[in-house]
Short mmCIF file of C-alpha atoms in Angstrom, two decimals:
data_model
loop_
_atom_site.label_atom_id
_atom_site.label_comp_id
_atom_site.label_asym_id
_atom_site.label_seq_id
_atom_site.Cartn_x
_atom_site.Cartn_y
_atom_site.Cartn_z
CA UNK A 692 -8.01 24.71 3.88
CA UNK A 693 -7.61 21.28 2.75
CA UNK A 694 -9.90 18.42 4.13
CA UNK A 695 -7.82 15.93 4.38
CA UNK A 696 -3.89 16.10 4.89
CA UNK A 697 -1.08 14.49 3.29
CA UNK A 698 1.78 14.00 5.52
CA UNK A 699 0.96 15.09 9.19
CA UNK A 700 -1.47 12.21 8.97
CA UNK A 701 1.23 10.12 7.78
CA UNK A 702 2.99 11.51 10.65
CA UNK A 703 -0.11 11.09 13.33
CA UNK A 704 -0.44 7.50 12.48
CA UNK A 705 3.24 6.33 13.09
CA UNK A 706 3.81 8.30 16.16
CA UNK A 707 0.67 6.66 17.73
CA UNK A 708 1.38 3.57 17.00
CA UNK A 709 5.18 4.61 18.96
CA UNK A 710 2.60 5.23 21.76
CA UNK A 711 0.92 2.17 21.09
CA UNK A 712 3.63 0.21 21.09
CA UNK A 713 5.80 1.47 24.29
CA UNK A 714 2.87 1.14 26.13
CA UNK A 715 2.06 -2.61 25.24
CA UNK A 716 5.51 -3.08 26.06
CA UNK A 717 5.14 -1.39 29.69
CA UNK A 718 1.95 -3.54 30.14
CA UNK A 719 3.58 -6.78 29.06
CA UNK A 720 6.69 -6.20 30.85
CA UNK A 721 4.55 -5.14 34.48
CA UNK A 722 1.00 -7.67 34.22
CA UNK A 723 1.72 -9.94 32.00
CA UNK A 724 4.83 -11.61 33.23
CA UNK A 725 4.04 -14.22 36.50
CA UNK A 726 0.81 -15.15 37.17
CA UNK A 727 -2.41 -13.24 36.04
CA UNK A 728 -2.05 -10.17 38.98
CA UNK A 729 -4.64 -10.36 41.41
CA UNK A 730 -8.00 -7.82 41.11
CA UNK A 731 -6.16 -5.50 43.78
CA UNK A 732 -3.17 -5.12 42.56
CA UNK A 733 -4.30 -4.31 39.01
CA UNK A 734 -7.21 -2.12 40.26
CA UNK A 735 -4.53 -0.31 42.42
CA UNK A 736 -2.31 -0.17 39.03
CA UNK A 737 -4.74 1.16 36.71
CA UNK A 738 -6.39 3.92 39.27
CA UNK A 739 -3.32 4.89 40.33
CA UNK A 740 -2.22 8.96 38.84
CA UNK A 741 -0.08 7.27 36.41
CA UNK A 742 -1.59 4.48 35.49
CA UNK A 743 -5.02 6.19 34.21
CA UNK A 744 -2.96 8.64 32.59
CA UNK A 745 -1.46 5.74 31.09
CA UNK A 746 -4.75 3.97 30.36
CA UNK A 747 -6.03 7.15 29.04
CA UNK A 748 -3.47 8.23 26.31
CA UNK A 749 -3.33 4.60 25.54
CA UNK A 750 -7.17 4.62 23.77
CA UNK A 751 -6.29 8.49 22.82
CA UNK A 752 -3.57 6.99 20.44
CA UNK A 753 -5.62 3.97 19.79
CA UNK A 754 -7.92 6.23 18.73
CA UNK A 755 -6.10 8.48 16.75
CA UNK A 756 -4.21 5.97 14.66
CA UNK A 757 -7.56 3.91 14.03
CA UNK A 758 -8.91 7.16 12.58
CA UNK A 759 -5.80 7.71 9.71
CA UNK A 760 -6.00 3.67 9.13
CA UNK A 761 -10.27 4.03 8.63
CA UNK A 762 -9.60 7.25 6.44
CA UNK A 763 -6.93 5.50 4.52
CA UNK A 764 -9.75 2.85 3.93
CA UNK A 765 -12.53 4.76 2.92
CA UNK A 766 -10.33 7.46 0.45
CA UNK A 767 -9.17 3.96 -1.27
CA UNK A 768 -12.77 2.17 -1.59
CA UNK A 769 -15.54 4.67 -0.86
CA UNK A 770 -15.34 6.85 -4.00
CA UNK A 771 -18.51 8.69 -3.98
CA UNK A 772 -18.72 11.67 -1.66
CA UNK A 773 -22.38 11.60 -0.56
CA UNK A 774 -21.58 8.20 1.44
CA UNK A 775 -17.76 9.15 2.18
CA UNK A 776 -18.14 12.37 4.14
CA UNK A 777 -21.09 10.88 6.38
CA UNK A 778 -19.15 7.48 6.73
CA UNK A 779 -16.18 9.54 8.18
CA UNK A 780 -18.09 11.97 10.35
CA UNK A 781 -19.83 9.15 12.23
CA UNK A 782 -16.38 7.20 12.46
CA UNK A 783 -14.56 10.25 13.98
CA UNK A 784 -17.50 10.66 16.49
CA UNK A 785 -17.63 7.06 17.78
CA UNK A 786 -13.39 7.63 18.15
CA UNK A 787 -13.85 11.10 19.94
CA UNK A 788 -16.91 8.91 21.94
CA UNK A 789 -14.36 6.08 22.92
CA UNK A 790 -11.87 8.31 24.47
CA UNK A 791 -13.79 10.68 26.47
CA UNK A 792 -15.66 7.65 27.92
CA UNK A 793 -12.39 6.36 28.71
CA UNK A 794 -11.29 9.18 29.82
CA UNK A 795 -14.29 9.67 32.27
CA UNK A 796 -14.27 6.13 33.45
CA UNK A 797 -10.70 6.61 35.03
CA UNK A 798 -11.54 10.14 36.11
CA UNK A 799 -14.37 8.08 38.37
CA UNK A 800 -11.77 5.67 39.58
CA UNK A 801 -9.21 7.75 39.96
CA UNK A 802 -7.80 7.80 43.23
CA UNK A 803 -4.53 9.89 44.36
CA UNK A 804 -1.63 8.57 45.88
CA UNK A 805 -3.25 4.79 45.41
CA UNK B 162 -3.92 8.63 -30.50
CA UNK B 163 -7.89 8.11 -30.82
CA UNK B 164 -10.09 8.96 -28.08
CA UNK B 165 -11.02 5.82 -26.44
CA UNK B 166 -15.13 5.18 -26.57
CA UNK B 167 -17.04 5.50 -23.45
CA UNK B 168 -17.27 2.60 -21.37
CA UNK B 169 -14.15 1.54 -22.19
CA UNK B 170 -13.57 -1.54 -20.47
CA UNK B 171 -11.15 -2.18 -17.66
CA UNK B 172 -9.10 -5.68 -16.55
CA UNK B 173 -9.12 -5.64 -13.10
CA UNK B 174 -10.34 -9.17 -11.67
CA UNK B 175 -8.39 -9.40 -8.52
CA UNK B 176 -8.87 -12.90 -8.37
CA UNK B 177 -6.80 -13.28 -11.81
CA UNK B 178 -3.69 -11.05 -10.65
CA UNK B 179 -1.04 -12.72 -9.12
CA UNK B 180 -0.29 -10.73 -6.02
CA UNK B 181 3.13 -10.71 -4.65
CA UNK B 182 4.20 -11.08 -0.70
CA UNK B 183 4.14 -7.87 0.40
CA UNK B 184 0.85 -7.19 -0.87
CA UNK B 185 -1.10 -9.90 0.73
CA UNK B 186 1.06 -8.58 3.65
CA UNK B 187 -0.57 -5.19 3.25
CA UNK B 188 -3.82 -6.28 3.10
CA UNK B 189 -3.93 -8.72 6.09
CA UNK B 190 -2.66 -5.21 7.77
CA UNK B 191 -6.03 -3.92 6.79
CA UNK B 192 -7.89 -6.76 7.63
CA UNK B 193 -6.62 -6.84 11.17
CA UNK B 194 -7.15 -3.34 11.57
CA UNK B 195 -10.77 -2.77 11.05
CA UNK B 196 -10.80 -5.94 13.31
CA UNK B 197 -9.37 -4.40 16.04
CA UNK B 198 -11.38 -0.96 15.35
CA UNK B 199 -14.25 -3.30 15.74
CA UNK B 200 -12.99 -4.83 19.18
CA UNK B 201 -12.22 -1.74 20.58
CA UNK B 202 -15.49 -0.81 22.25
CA UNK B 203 -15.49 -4.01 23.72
CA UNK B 204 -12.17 -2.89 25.22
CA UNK B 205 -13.26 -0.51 26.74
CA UNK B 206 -16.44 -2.52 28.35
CA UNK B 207 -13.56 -5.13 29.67
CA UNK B 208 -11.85 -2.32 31.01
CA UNK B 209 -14.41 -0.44 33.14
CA UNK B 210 -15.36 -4.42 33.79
CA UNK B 211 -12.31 -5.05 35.15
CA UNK B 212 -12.48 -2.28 37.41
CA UNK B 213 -15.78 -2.75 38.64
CA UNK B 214 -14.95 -5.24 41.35
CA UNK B 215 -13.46 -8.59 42.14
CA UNK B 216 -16.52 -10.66 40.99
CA UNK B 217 -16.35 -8.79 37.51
CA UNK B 218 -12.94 -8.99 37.09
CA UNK B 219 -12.68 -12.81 38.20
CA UNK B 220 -15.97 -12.87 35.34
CA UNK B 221 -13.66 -11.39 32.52
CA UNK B 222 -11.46 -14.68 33.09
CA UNK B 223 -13.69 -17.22 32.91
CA UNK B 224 -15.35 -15.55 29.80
CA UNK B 225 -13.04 -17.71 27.35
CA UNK B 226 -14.86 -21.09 28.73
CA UNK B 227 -17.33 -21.06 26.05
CA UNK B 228 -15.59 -22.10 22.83
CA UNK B 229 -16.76 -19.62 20.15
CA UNK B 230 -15.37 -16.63 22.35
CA UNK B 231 -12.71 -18.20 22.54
CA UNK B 232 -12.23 -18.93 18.96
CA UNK B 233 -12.82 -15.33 18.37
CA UNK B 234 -9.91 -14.19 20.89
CA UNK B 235 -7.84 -16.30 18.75
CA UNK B 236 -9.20 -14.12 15.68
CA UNK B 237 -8.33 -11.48 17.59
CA UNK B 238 -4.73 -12.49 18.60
CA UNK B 239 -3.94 -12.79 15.20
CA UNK B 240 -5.45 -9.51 14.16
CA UNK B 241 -3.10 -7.92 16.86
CA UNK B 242 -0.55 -9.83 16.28
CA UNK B 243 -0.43 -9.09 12.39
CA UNK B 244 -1.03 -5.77 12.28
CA UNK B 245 1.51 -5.08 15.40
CA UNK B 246 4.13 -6.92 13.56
CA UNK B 247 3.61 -5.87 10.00
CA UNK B 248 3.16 -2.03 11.63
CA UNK B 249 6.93 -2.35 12.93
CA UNK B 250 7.66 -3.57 9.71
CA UNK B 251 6.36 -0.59 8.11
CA UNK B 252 8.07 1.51 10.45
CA UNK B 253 11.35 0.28 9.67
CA UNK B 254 11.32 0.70 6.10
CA UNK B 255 10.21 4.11 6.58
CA UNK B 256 13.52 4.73 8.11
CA UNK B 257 15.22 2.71 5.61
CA UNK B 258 15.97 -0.31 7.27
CA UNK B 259 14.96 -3.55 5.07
CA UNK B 260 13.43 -1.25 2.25
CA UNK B 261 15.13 -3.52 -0.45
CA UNK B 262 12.75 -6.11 -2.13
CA UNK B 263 14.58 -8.97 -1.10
CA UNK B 264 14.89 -8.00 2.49
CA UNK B 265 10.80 -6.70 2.21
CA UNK B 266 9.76 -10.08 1.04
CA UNK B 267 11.56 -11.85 3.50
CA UNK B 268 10.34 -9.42 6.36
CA UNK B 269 6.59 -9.69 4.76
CA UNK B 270 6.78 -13.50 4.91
CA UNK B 271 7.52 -13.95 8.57
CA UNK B 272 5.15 -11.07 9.38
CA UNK B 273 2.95 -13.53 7.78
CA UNK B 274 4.06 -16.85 9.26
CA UNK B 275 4.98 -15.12 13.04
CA UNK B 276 1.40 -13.85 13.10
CA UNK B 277 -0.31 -17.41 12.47
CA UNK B 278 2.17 -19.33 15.07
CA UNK B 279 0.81 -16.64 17.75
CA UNK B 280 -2.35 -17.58 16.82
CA UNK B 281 -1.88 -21.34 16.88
CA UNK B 282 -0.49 -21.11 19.98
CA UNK B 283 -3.30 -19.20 21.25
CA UNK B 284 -5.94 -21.62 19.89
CA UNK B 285 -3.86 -24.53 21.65
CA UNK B 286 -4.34 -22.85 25.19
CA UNK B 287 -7.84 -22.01 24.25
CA UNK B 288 -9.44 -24.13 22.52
CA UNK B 289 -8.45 -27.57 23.23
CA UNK C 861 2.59 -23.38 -27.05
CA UNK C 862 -0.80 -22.72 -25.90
CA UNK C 863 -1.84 -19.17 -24.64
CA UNK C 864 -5.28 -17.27 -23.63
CA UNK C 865 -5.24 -14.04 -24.84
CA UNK C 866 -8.13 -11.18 -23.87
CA UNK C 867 -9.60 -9.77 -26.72
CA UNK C 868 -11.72 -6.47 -27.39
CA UNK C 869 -13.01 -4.92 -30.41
CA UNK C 870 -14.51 -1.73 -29.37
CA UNK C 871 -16.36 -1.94 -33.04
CA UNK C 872 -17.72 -5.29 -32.89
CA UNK C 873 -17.79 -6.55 -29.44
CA UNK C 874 -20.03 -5.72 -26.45
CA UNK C 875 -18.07 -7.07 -23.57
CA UNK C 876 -14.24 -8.58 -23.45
CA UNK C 877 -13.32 -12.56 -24.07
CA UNK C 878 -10.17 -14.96 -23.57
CA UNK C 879 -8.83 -15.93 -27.06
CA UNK C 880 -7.27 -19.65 -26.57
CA UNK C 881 -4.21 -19.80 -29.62
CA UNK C 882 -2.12 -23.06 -30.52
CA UNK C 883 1.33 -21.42 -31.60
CA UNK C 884 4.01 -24.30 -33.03
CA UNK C 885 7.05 -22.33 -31.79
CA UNK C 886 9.96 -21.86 -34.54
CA UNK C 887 13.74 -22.40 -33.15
CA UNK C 888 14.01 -18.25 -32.82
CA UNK C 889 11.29 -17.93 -30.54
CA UNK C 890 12.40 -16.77 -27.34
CA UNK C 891 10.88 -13.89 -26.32
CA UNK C 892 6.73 -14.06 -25.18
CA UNK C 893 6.76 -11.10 -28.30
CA UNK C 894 8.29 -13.67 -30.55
CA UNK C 895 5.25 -15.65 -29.91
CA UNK C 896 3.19 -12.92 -30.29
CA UNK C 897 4.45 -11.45 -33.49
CA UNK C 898 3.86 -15.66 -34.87
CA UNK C 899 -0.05 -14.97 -34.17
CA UNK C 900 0.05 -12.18 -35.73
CA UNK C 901 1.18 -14.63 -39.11
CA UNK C 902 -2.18 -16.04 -38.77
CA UNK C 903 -4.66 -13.67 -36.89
CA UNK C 904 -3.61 -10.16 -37.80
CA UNK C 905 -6.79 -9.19 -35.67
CA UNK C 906 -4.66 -8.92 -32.46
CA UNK C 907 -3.49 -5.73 -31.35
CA UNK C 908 -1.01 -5.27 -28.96
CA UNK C 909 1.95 -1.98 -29.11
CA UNK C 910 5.53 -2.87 -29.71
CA UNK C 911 8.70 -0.87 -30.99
CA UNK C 912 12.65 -1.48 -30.24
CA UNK C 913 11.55 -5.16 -29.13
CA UNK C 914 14.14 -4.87 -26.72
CA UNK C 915 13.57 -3.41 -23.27
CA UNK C 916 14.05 0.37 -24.00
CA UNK C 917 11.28 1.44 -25.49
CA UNK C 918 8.10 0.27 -22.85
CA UNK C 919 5.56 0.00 -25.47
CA UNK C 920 4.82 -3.63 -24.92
CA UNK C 921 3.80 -3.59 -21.09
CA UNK C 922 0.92 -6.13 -20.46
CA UNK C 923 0.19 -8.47 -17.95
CA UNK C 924 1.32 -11.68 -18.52
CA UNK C 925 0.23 -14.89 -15.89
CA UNK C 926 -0.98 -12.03 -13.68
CA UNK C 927 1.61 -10.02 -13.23
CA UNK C 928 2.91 -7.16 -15.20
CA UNK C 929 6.01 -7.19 -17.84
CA UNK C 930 6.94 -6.57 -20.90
CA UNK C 931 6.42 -9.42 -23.31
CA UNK C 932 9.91 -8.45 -25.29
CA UNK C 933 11.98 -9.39 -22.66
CA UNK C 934 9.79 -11.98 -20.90
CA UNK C 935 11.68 -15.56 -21.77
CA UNK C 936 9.35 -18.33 -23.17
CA UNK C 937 10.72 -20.80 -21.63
CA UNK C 938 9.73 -19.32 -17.73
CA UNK C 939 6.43 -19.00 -18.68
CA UNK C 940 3.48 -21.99 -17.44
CA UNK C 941 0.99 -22.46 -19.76
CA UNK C 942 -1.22 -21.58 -20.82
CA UNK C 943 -0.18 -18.51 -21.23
CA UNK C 944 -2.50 -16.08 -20.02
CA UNK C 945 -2.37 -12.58 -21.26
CA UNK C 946 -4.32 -9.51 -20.28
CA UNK C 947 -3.91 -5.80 -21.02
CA UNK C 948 -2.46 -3.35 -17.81
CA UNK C 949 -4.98 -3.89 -15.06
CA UNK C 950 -7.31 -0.81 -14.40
CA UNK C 951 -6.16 0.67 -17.64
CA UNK C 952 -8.86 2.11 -20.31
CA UNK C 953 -9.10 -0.94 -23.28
CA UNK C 954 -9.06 0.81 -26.12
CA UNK C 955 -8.25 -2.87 -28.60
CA UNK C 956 -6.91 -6.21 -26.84
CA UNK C 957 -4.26 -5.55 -25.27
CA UNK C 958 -3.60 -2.14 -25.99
CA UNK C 959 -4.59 0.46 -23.51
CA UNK C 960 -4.85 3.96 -22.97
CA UNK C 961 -2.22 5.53 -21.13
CA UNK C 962 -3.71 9.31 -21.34
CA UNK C 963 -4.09 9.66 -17.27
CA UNK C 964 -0.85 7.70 -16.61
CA UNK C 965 0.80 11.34 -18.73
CA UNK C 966 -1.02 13.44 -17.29
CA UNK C 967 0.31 12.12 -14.26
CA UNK C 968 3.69 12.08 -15.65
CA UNK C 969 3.57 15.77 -16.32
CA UNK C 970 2.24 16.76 -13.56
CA UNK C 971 5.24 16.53 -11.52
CA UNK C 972 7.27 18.60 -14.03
CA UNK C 973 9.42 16.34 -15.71
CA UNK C 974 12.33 18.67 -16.71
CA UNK C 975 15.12 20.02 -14.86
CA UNK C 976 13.97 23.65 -13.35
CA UNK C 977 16.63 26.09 -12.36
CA UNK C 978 16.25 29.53 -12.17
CA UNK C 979 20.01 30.88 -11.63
CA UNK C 980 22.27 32.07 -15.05
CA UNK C 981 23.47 29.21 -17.21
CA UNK C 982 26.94 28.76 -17.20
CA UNK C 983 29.08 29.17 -19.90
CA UNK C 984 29.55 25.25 -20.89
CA UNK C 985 27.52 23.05 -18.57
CA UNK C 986 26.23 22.23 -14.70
CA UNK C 987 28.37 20.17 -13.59
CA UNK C 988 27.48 17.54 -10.33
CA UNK C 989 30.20 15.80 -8.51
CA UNK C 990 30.82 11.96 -9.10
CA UNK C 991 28.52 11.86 -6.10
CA UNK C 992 25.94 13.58 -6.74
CA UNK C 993 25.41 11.90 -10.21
CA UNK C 994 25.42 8.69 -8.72
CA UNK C 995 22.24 10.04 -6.73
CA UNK C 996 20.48 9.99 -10.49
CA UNK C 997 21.29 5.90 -10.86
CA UNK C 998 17.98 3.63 -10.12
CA UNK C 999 16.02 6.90 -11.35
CA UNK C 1000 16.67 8.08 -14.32
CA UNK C 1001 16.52 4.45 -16.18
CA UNK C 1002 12.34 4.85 -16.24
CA UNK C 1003 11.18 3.99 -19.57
CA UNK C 1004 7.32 4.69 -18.29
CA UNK C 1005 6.27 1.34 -19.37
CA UNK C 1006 3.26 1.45 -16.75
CA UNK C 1007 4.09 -1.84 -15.46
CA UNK C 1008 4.58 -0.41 -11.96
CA UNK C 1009 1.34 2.08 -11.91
CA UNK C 1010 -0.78 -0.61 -13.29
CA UNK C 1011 0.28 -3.11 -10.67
CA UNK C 1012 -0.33 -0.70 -7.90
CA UNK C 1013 -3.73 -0.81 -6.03
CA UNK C 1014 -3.75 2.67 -4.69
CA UNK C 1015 -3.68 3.71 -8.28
CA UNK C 1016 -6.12 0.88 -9.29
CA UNK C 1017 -8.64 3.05 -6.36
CA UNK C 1018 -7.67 6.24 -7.07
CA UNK C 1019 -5.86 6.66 -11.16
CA UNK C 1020 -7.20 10.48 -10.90
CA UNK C 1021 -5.42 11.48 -8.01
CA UNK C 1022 -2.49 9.41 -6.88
CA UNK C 1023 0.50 10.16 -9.15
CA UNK C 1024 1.35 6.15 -8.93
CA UNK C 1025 4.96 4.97 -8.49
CA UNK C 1026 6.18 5.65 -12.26
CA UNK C 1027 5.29 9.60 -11.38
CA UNK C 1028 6.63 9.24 -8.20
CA UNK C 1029 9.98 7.93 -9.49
CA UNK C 1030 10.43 10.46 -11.82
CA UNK C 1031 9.02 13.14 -9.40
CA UNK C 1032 12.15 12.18 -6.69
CA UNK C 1033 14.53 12.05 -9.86
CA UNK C 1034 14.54 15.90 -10.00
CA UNK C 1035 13.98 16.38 -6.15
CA UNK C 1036 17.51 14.44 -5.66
CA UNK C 1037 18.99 16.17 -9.01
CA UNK C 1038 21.32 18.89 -7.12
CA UNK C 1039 21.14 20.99 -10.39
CA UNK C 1040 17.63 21.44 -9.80
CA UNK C 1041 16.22 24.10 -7.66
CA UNK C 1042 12.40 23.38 -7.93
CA UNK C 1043 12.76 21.13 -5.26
CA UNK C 1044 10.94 22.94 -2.34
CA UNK C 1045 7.86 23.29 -4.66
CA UNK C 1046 8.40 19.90 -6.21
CA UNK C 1047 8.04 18.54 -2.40
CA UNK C 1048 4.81 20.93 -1.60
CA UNK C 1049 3.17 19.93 -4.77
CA UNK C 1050 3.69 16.09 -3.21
CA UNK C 1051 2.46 16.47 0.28
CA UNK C 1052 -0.84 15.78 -0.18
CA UNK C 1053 -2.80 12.80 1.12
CA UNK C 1054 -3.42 11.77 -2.63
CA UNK C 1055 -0.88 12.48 -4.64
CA UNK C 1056 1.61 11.03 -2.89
CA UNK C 1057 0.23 9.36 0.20
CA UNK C 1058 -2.13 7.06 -1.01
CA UNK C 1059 1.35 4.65 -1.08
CA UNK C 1060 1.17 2.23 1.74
CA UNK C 1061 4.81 0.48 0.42
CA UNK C 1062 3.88 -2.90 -0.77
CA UNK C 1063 6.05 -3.03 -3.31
CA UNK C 1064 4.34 -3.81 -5.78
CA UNK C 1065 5.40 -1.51 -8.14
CA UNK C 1066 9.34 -2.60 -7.40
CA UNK C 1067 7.95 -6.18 -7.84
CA UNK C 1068 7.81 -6.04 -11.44
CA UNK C 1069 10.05 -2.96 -12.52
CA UNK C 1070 10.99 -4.48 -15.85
CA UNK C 1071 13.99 -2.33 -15.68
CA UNK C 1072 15.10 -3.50 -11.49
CA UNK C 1073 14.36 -0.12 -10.70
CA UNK C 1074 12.87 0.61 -7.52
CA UNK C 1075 9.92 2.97 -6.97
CA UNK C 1076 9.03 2.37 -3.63
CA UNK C 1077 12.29 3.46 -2.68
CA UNK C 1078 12.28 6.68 -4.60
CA UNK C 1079 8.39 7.31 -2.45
CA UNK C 1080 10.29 6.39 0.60
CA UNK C 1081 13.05 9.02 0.13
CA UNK C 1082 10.50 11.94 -0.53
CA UNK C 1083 8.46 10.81 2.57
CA UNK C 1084 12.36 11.44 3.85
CA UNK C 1085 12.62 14.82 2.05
CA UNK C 1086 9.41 16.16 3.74
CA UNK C 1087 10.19 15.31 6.74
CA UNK C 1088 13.41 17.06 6.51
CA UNK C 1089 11.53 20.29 5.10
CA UNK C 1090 8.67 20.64 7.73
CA UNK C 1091 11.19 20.30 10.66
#
C-alpha cells in the first residue's frame, strides 16, 4: 500500500473546498446580509439539527482540505523523512482533534426542533 | 557524456529568477493557506464563544477595538480572500475553462489585485 | 553590449562567479548566441552547448535575465542589460553554463517514449483520422530543451520523483495518440502523488516553452484522463 496517494487526494482537496465554498455561500447569503443577527437568532441557527450538521461538516472539510494543502507543503520542502513523517502525524492529529471537538461542541448545544 | 563531480553545484537563487504571474499567484495560495490552518483553532474558540451566551457573543464583536487584532483580521481577510479566489481559479482550469496562458495570467492578476482591494477595504472599516 | 555570465570550472574553481564581458556587437549579431559565439573569439574558456543554432535542436537552453530560453532564438535587441546569464536553475553544473541533463532522461524514459501497440501491424501503415492527428499538434513539437522542467518549482523540490512538465508532455502525447494502446498503464504509471501530482498549474513551464507549446495543458488533460478511468 502506498503512503501517500496521487489523485484521490487531488480529488479530496477540490471536492472540499466545493463544500467549503457552498457553505460560505449559505452563510453569507443567511447572516451576513442586514445587520449583524442578534445572539438568539444565530444561537437558534447554529444549534438547530441542520445547522450543526452544517457547522460540523463545515470544519470536517476544512479539515480535510487543510490536510492535502499541509501534505502538498511538506512533500515539496521537507525532504528528509525522519522530520517529514513526524511533522505529518502530529498535523493529521491536531486536524482529526479540530473536528471531533467541533463535533462535540455542537453535540452539547444541540437542541432538536430549535 | 562525463560523470559530473560530486558536489556539483546548482543555480537556484530564487531571488535572481524572474517569476512569472501565475507563480507568485501560486505561492500567495500557499501563503494564505497555512495562514488560515493557523487561524483555524481560533475558529473554533470564536465558535463555541459565540455560543456560550449573549455577553460572549456581544465580546467577540467588540474584540476588533484594539488595533493590532484588527490589523491581523485584515491579514486574515486577505488570506481568505486569496486563497478562496485563486482556489476557484484553480478549479476552473481544472475543468478547462481559462487554462490558456493568456487567459491564466489575466485570471492570476486579478486574483492578485481582487484579494488586496478586499483587504483595503477591510482595513478602512477597521482600522481607521 | 555588456553581459554577466556565471562561470564554473569544476577543475580550478571551488565555488561559482558572475563573469562581467564588454562585447562590441558586429552588424550580424542578432541572436543572444551570436553574442555568445563573439566571446568565444576572445575567451574560448566559456562553455555553453549549441548545435542547429536555430530552434530545433534544444541544446542551448539557459536562463537568460531570469527566465529560461534558448539563447539561439532569443533577439538581442529585447534583452536589458546587462545581460545576465545563468545555467538551467536546479540543474547539476557540470562547466558554466552547461548542465547535466542525466535525471531530466531518465525522466524522459520513464514514461515510455515510443508508440506501444500490441495488435498485428498492418500491411502498410496505422492510419488516424484528420482528427485524431490533430490531437498530436502542441505535443509532439517537444524538442526537450529543459526550459520548462528547469523553470518548474515542483521539479526544483522534488527532480527525483516528479516527471516535470517536459515528461509530462510527452507522457500525454502517447496517452492521446489513438494508435497507442498503452494508455491504461501509461495513466496508472502517472497517478501517483509524485510523479504527476506534485503540479499545482502555475504555468510556469508554458511560460517559457521556447517552442509555444503548452505543458500545463497536456498535465491538465491527463488529470482529465484519470478521472475518466477511475469513474
Amino acid at each position: 500500500m502506498r503512503l501517500f496517494h496521487g489523485q484521490r487526494a487531488w480529488v479530496l482537496q477540490r471536492l472540499t473546498a466545493l463544500v467549503v465554498l457552498l457553505l460560505l455561500a449559505l452563510t453569507a447569503a443567511t447572516l451576513l446580509i442586514g445587520p449583524a443577527p442578534s445572539y438568539e437568532r444565530w444561537h437558534a441557527l447554529a444549534t438547530s439539527a441542520p445547522g450543526a450538521v452544517l457547522i460540523v461538516i463545515f470544519f470536517a472539510a476544512l479539515c480535510g482540505h487543510a490536510w492535502v494543502g499541509v501534505r502538498d507543503i511538506v512533500l515539496d520542502y521537507i525532504q528528509p523523512t525522519a522530520l517529514r513523517l513526524p511533522l505529518l502525524a502530529l498535523i493529521a492529529f491536531i486536524l482529526i482533534a479540530i473536528t471531533l471537538r467541533v463535533t462535540l461542541t455542537m453535540a452539547t448545544h444541540f437542541t432538536v426542533g430549535a | 557524456m562525463p560523470a559530473p563531480p560530486r558536489a556539483a553545484p546548482k543555480f537556484l537563487n530564487l531571488a535572481q529568477i524572474r517569476f512569472p504571474i501565475g507563480a507568485i499567484a501560486s505561492i500567495g495560495h500557499r501563503i494564505s493557506g497555512v495562514l488560515l490552518l493557523i487561524s483555524l483553532p481560533f475558529l473554533v474558540l470564536a465558535l463555541e464563544r459565540s455560543l456560550r451566551s449573549e455577553a460572549d457573543y456581544a465580546a467577540l464583536g467588540t474584540w476588533l477595538n484594539s488595533p493590532w487584532r484588527a490589523l491581523l483580521l485584515v491579514v486574515m481577510v486577505w488570506a481568505a480572500t486569496h486563497h478562496l479566489l485563486a482556489g476557484v481559479r484553480h478549479m476552473l482550469m481544472d475543468i478547462g475553462i481559462g487554462s490558456r496562458l493568456a487567459q491564466a495570467r489575466m485570471s492570476a492578476w486579478s486574483t492578485i489585485v481582487a484579494a488586496l482591494l478586499i483587504a483595503l477595504l477591510a482595513a478602512m472599516r477597521w482600522l481607521s | 553590449m555588456r553581459l554577466s555570465i556565471y562561470r564554473y570550472n569544476p577543475e580550478s574553481d571551488a565555488a561559482p562567479r558572475m563573469q562581467d564581458y564588454d562585447i562590441a556587437l558586429g552588424g550580424h549579431d542578432k541572436k543572444l548566441l551570436d553574442v555568445l559565439m563573439r566571446i568565444r573569439e576572445t575567451d574560448d574558456s566559456l562553455s555553453f552547448r549549441r548545435s542547429c543554432r536555430e530552434g530545433v535542436c534544444g541544446s542551448d537552453a539557459m536562463n537568460i535575465n531570469g527566465r529560461n530560453g534558448l539563447a539561439c532564438i532569443t533577439a538581442v535587441s529585447d534583452l536589458k542589460e546587462p545581460v545576465v546569464l545563468r545555467p538551467l536553475p536546479g540543474f547539476p553544473v557540470i562547466r558554466d553554463l552547461i548542465v547535466d541533463m542525466t535525471q531530466f532522461f531518465t525522466h524522459y524514459n520513464s514514461i515510455k517514449p515510443y508508440l506501444i501497440n500490441d495488435q498485428i501491424p498492418p500491411e502498410r501503415e496505422r492510419l488516424q483520422s484528420p482528427e485524431q492527428r490533430e490531437r498530436l499538434n502542441g505535443l509532439y513539437e517537444c524538442i526537450l530543451c529543459a526550459c520548462c522542467s528547469a523553470f518548474c518549482p515542483s521539479y526544483w523540490w522534488n527532480p527525483s520523483k516528479f516527471v516535470g512538465p517536459a515528461g509530462l508532455l510527452q507522457a500525454y502525447r502517447f496517452i492521446t495518440d489513438s494508435r497507442d494502446t498503452a494508455t491504461r498503464e501509461r495513466l496508472a504509471y502517472l497517478d501517483d502523488v509524485y510523479r504527476l501530482y506534485r503540479c499545482r498549474t502555475i504555468m510556469n513551464c508554458t511560460e517559457v516553452c521556447p517552442k509555444g507549446l503548452s505543458p500545463s495543458h497536456a498535465i491538465e488533460q491527463i488529470r482529465v484522463a484519470l478521472l475518466r478511468e477511475s469513474s
